[in-house]
Short mmCIF file of C-alpha atoms and ligand atoms in Angstrom, two decimals:
data_model
loop_
_atom_site.label_atom_id
_atom_site.label_comp_id
_atom_site.label_asym_id
_atom_site.label_seq_id
_atom_site.Cartn_x
_atom_site.Cartn_y
_atom_site.Cartn_z
CA UNK A 1 45.31 6.03 95.95
CA UNK A 2 43.77 3.38 93.75
CA UNK A 3 44.64 -0.23 94.49
CA UNK A 4 45.82 -2.61 91.79
CA UNK A 5 42.51 -4.43 91.88
CA UNK A 6 40.61 -1.22 91.31
CA UNK A 7 42.73 -0.59 88.25
CA UNK A 8 42.49 -4.10 86.84
CA UNK A 9 39.93 -4.22 84.10
CA UNK A 10 36.98 -6.52 84.40
CA UNK A 11 37.40 -9.57 82.15
CA UNK A 12 34.62 -11.02 80.06
CA UNK A 13 35.18 -14.67 79.14
CA UNK A 14 33.70 -15.41 75.76
CA UNK A 15 33.30 -18.74 73.97
CA UNK A 16 33.11 -19.15 70.20
CA UNK A 17 33.74 -21.69 67.47
CA UNK A 18 36.11 -20.09 64.98
CA UNK A 19 35.09 -22.19 61.99
CA UNK A 20 32.29 -19.98 60.75
CA UNK A 21 33.53 -17.23 58.43
CA UNK A 22 32.89 -14.31 58.31
CA UNK A 23 31.44 -14.38 61.85
CA UNK A 24 34.42 -16.12 63.45
CA UNK A 25 37.50 -17.69 61.93
CA UNK A 26 41.24 -17.93 62.37
CA UNK A 27 43.55 -15.52 60.60
CA UNK A 28 47.26 -16.17 61.15
CA UNK A 29 46.31 -18.11 64.24
CA UNK A 30 44.23 -15.28 65.69
CA UNK A 31 40.47 -15.52 66.21
CA UNK A 32 38.72 -12.75 64.29
CA UNK A 33 35.49 -12.01 62.43
CA UNK A 34 32.32 -9.98 62.75
CA UNK A 35 31.27 -11.49 66.09
CA UNK A 36 34.72 -11.09 67.62
CA UNK A 37 35.05 -7.46 66.58
CA UNK A 38 31.51 -6.79 67.78
CA UNK A 39 32.34 -8.34 71.14
CA UNK A 40 35.56 -6.32 71.41
CA UNK A 41 33.64 -3.12 70.68
CA UNK A 42 31.16 -4.04 73.39
CA UNK A 43 34.11 -4.63 75.72
CA UNK A 44 35.29 -1.07 75.03
CA UNK A 45 31.86 0.29 75.90
CA UNK A 46 31.96 -1.66 79.17
CA UNK A 47 35.63 -0.84 79.80
CA UNK A 48 36.23 -4.57 80.10
CA UNK A 49 38.80 -6.92 78.63
CA UNK A 50 37.31 -9.51 76.28
CA UNK A 51 38.96 -12.95 76.45
CA UNK A 52 37.89 -15.23 73.61
CA UNK A 53 38.17 -19.00 73.76
CA UNK A 54 37.77 -21.25 70.71
CA UNK A 55 35.95 -24.56 71.14
CA UNK A 56 33.70 -27.06 69.35
CA UNK A 57 30.30 -25.61 68.50
CA UNK A 58 28.36 -28.27 70.38
CA UNK A 59 30.56 -27.65 73.44
CA UNK A 60 29.68 -23.95 73.68
CA UNK A 61 26.46 -24.11 75.67
CA UNK A 62 27.82 -26.80 78.04
CA UNK A 63 30.90 -24.57 78.60
CA UNK A 64 28.55 -21.70 79.40
CA UNK A 65 26.59 -23.80 81.88
CA UNK A 66 29.81 -25.07 83.50
CA UNK A 67 31.05 -21.46 83.81
CA UNK A 68 34.10 -22.05 81.64
CA UNK A 69 32.87 -18.98 79.75
CA UNK A 70 30.27 -16.35 80.64
CA UNK A 71 29.20 -15.29 77.16
CA UNK A 72 28.81 -17.17 73.87
CA UNK A 73 28.95 -15.39 70.53
CA UNK A 74 29.11 -17.80 67.63
CA UNK A 75 26.60 -16.92 64.92
CA UNK A 76 24.29 -18.81 67.22
CA UNK A 77 20.61 -18.86 66.33
CA UNK A 78 18.31 -18.02 69.22
CA UNK A 79 16.10 -21.11 68.90
CA UNK A 80 13.17 -21.99 71.16
CA UNK A 81 15.01 -25.19 72.10
CA UNK A 82 18.13 -23.31 73.25
CA UNK A 83 16.01 -20.71 75.05
CA UNK A 84 14.98 -23.50 77.43
CA UNK A 85 18.51 -23.57 78.83
CA UNK A 86 20.12 -20.19 78.13
CA UNK A 87 19.22 -16.52 77.86
CA UNK A 88 19.71 -14.66 74.59
CA UNK A 89 20.25 -10.96 74.04
CA UNK A 90 18.34 -9.02 71.43
CA UNK A 91 19.24 -10.36 67.97
CA UNK A 92 22.21 -8.86 66.13
CA UNK A 93 21.95 -10.55 62.75
CA UNK A 94 19.28 -12.14 60.55
CA UNK A 95 20.35 -15.19 58.56
CA UNK A 96 18.78 -18.22 56.91
CA UNK A 97 19.74 -21.73 55.90
CA UNK A 98 20.77 -22.24 52.28
CA UNK A 99 21.61 -25.26 50.14
CA UNK A 100 25.04 -25.47 48.51
CA UNK A 101 25.37 -27.73 45.45
CA UNK A 102 27.79 -28.38 42.60
CA UNK A 103 27.54 -25.71 39.88
CA UNK A 104 26.03 -28.04 37.28
CA UNK A 105 23.34 -29.42 39.57
CA UNK A 106 19.89 -28.01 38.83
CA UNK A 107 17.92 -30.77 40.54
CA UNK A 108 17.46 -28.89 43.84
CA UNK A 109 15.04 -25.97 43.89
CA UNK A 110 13.55 -26.39 47.33
CA UNK A 111 14.32 -28.07 50.64
CA UNK A 112 11.84 -30.82 49.66
CA UNK A 113 14.06 -31.66 46.70
CA UNK A 114 16.65 -32.89 49.19
CA UNK A 115 14.57 -36.07 49.56
CA UNK A 116 16.62 -39.08 48.53
CA UNK A 117 19.84 -37.03 48.48
CA UNK A 118 22.95 -37.29 50.64
CA UNK A 119 23.02 -34.01 52.51
CA UNK A 120 25.89 -32.69 54.58
CA UNK A 121 25.13 -30.76 57.77
CA UNK A 122 27.23 -29.67 60.73
CA UNK A 123 26.72 -31.42 64.01
CA UNK A 124 24.43 -29.38 66.27
CA UNK A 125 23.88 -26.52 63.83
CA UNK A 126 20.32 -25.42 63.09
CA UNK A 127 20.85 -26.76 59.55
CA UNK A 128 21.09 -30.21 61.11
CA UNK A 129 17.61 -29.77 62.62
CA UNK A 130 16.13 -28.36 59.39
CA UNK A 131 17.45 -31.23 57.26
CA UNK A 132 16.70 -33.94 59.81
CA UNK A 133 13.03 -32.94 59.69
CA UNK A 134 12.79 -33.68 55.95
CA UNK A 135 11.78 -37.28 55.38
CA UNK A 136 13.94 -39.52 53.24
CA UNK A 137 17.15 -37.50 53.41
CA UNK A 138 20.44 -39.29 53.98
CA UNK A 139 21.95 -36.94 56.52
CA UNK A 140 25.74 -36.86 56.79
CA UNK A 141 27.02 -35.01 59.85
CA UNK A 142 30.33 -33.15 59.86
CA UNK A 143 32.21 -31.45 62.67
CA UNK A 144 32.86 -28.24 60.76
CA UNK A 145 31.46 -26.44 57.73
CA UNK A 146 34.74 -26.76 55.85
CA UNK A 147 34.63 -30.56 56.12
CA UNK A 148 31.12 -30.56 54.60
CA UNK A 149 32.30 -28.36 51.73
CA UNK A 150 35.22 -30.73 51.06
CA UNK A 151 32.83 -33.71 51.02
CA UNK A 152 30.62 -31.91 48.48
CA UNK A 153 33.59 -31.16 46.25
CA UNK A 154 34.61 -34.83 46.47
CA UNK A 155 31.01 -35.94 45.58
CA UNK A 156 30.65 -37.68 48.93
CA UNK A 157 27.44 -35.70 49.49
CA UNK A 158 25.03 -34.12 46.97
CA UNK A 159 24.39 -30.93 48.93
CA UNK A 160 25.37 -29.06 52.08
CA UNK A 161 22.94 -27.04 54.17
CA UNK A 162 24.55 -24.12 55.98
CA UNK A 163 23.88 -20.57 57.19
CA UNK A 164 23.72 -18.01 54.37
CA UNK A 165 26.83 -15.91 55.05
CA UNK A 166 29.33 -18.72 55.68
CA UNK A 167 27.80 -20.48 52.63
CA UNK A 168 28.46 -17.43 50.42
CA UNK A 169 31.97 -17.28 51.84
CA UNK A 170 32.77 -20.92 50.99
CA UNK A 171 31.17 -20.68 47.52
CA UNK A 172 33.32 -17.65 46.75
CA UNK A 173 36.46 -19.48 47.81
CA UNK A 174 35.72 -22.83 46.16
CA UNK A 175 35.28 -22.94 42.38
CA UNK A 176 32.51 -25.21 41.08
CA UNK A 177 29.98 -24.62 43.84
CA UNK A 178 26.79 -22.53 43.94
CA UNK A 179 23.90 -21.73 46.22
CA UNK A 180 20.62 -23.34 45.10
CA UNK A 181 17.63 -21.03 44.82
CA UNK A 182 15.62 -22.55 47.64
CA UNK A 183 13.96 -20.32 50.21
CA UNK A 184 14.38 -21.06 53.89
CA UNK A 185 12.98 -19.52 57.04
CA UNK A 186 14.92 -16.71 58.64
CA UNK A 187 16.89 -17.13 61.85
CA UNK A 188 18.12 -14.57 64.33
CA UNK A 189 21.63 -14.69 65.77
CA UNK A 190 21.97 -13.56 69.36
CA UNK A 191 24.51 -13.66 72.18
CA UNK A 192 23.94 -16.37 74.80
CA UNK A 193 24.45 -16.08 78.56
CA UNK A 194 23.44 -18.10 81.60
CA UNK A 195 19.82 -17.44 82.56
CA UNK A 196 20.68 -16.54 86.12
CA UNK A 197 23.51 -14.18 85.16
CA UNK A 198 21.13 -11.22 85.09
CA UNK A 199 23.71 -8.52 85.82
CA UNK A 200 26.03 -9.47 82.97
CA UNK A 201 23.08 -9.97 80.62
CA UNK A 202 21.94 -6.42 81.35
CA UNK A 203 25.45 -5.04 80.73
CA UNK A 204 25.82 -6.93 77.46
CA UNK A 205 22.36 -5.80 76.31
CA UNK A 206 23.28 -2.20 77.06
CA UNK A 207 26.61 -2.49 75.27
CA UNK A 208 24.93 -4.06 72.23
CA UNK A 209 22.34 -1.29 72.12
CA UNK A 210 25.16 1.26 72.44
CA UNK A 211 27.26 -0.13 69.54
CA UNK A 212 24.12 -0.27 67.42
CA UNK A 213 23.32 3.34 68.27
CA UNK A 214 26.82 4.82 67.89
CA UNK A 215 27.50 3.51 64.38
CA UNK A 216 30.12 0.90 65.33
CA UNK A 217 27.81 -1.97 64.48
CA UNK A 218 27.00 -0.47 61.05
CA UNK A 219 30.71 -0.09 60.31
CA UNK A 220 31.24 -3.78 61.06
CA UNK A 221 28.28 -4.77 58.86
CA UNK A 222 29.84 -2.71 56.09
CA UNK A 223 33.27 -4.28 56.63
CA UNK A 224 32.14 -7.89 56.68
CA UNK A 225 29.06 -8.05 54.46
CA UNK A 226 29.74 -5.62 51.63
N1 LIG B 1 23.38 -20.54 63.22
C1 LIG B 1 23.66 -21.93 63.36
C2 LIG B 1 23.27 -22.41 64.72
O1 LIG B 1 22.99 -21.66 65.59
C3 LIG B 1 25.12 -22.27 63.11
C4 LIG B 1 26.09 -21.56 63.97
C5 LIG B 1 27.50 -22.09 63.84
N2 LIG B 1 28.44 -21.22 64.44
C6 LIG B 1 29.76 -21.47 64.59
N3 LIG B 1 30.51 -20.53 65.11
N4 LIG B 1 30.27 -22.62 64.24
O2 LIG B 1 23.23 -23.59 64.95
#
């Protein structure tokens, strides 16, 4: 007969930062969102139990390296810098950085127009890097996107630079804000794993390919982005 261990499902320990709607956020105290549902679907494909842990965004890759988690899914852009320390799967979403301003503000039409402005970014997000590279910007760093949005509403900053989907989400939920018509480079979100964790990387890649092929991924896109 089968032993208890043979019956116990494999567990996949996943780290995220649930302050990034619609990719990951808290709903009645539960972590949910596109990334979380995608990960759960991948867990089904692998017949594994997905255990999600919420932590600060800039703590995610250290937690991965210290083996507190084995997988990170957090709307994380697969940057060249991050690729030096972790492995990324194939991309699962294309995003870009956008500029959020007050509705009546027509002074910002490009990222260069941020010169001389007080611009809110989130600590360790790619938006931080993008804005920090523009000369003459007064960069204000926040711990979460919501805090940046609140600062903009309170006129403590002139603009907030954030990923496109969360930006749309916050603009929809906060009257008096809009997305400026500036064009930014595209970024690819991917799932991060330890470089030497080849076996799990292969499994996750396979599961991602499977949910993309079997229509599950498309259903989630439809649910969260339409
Ligand atoms: N895409 C951006 C980055 O990789 C922001 C991701 C923030 N994600 C989050 N769950 N807080 O830096």
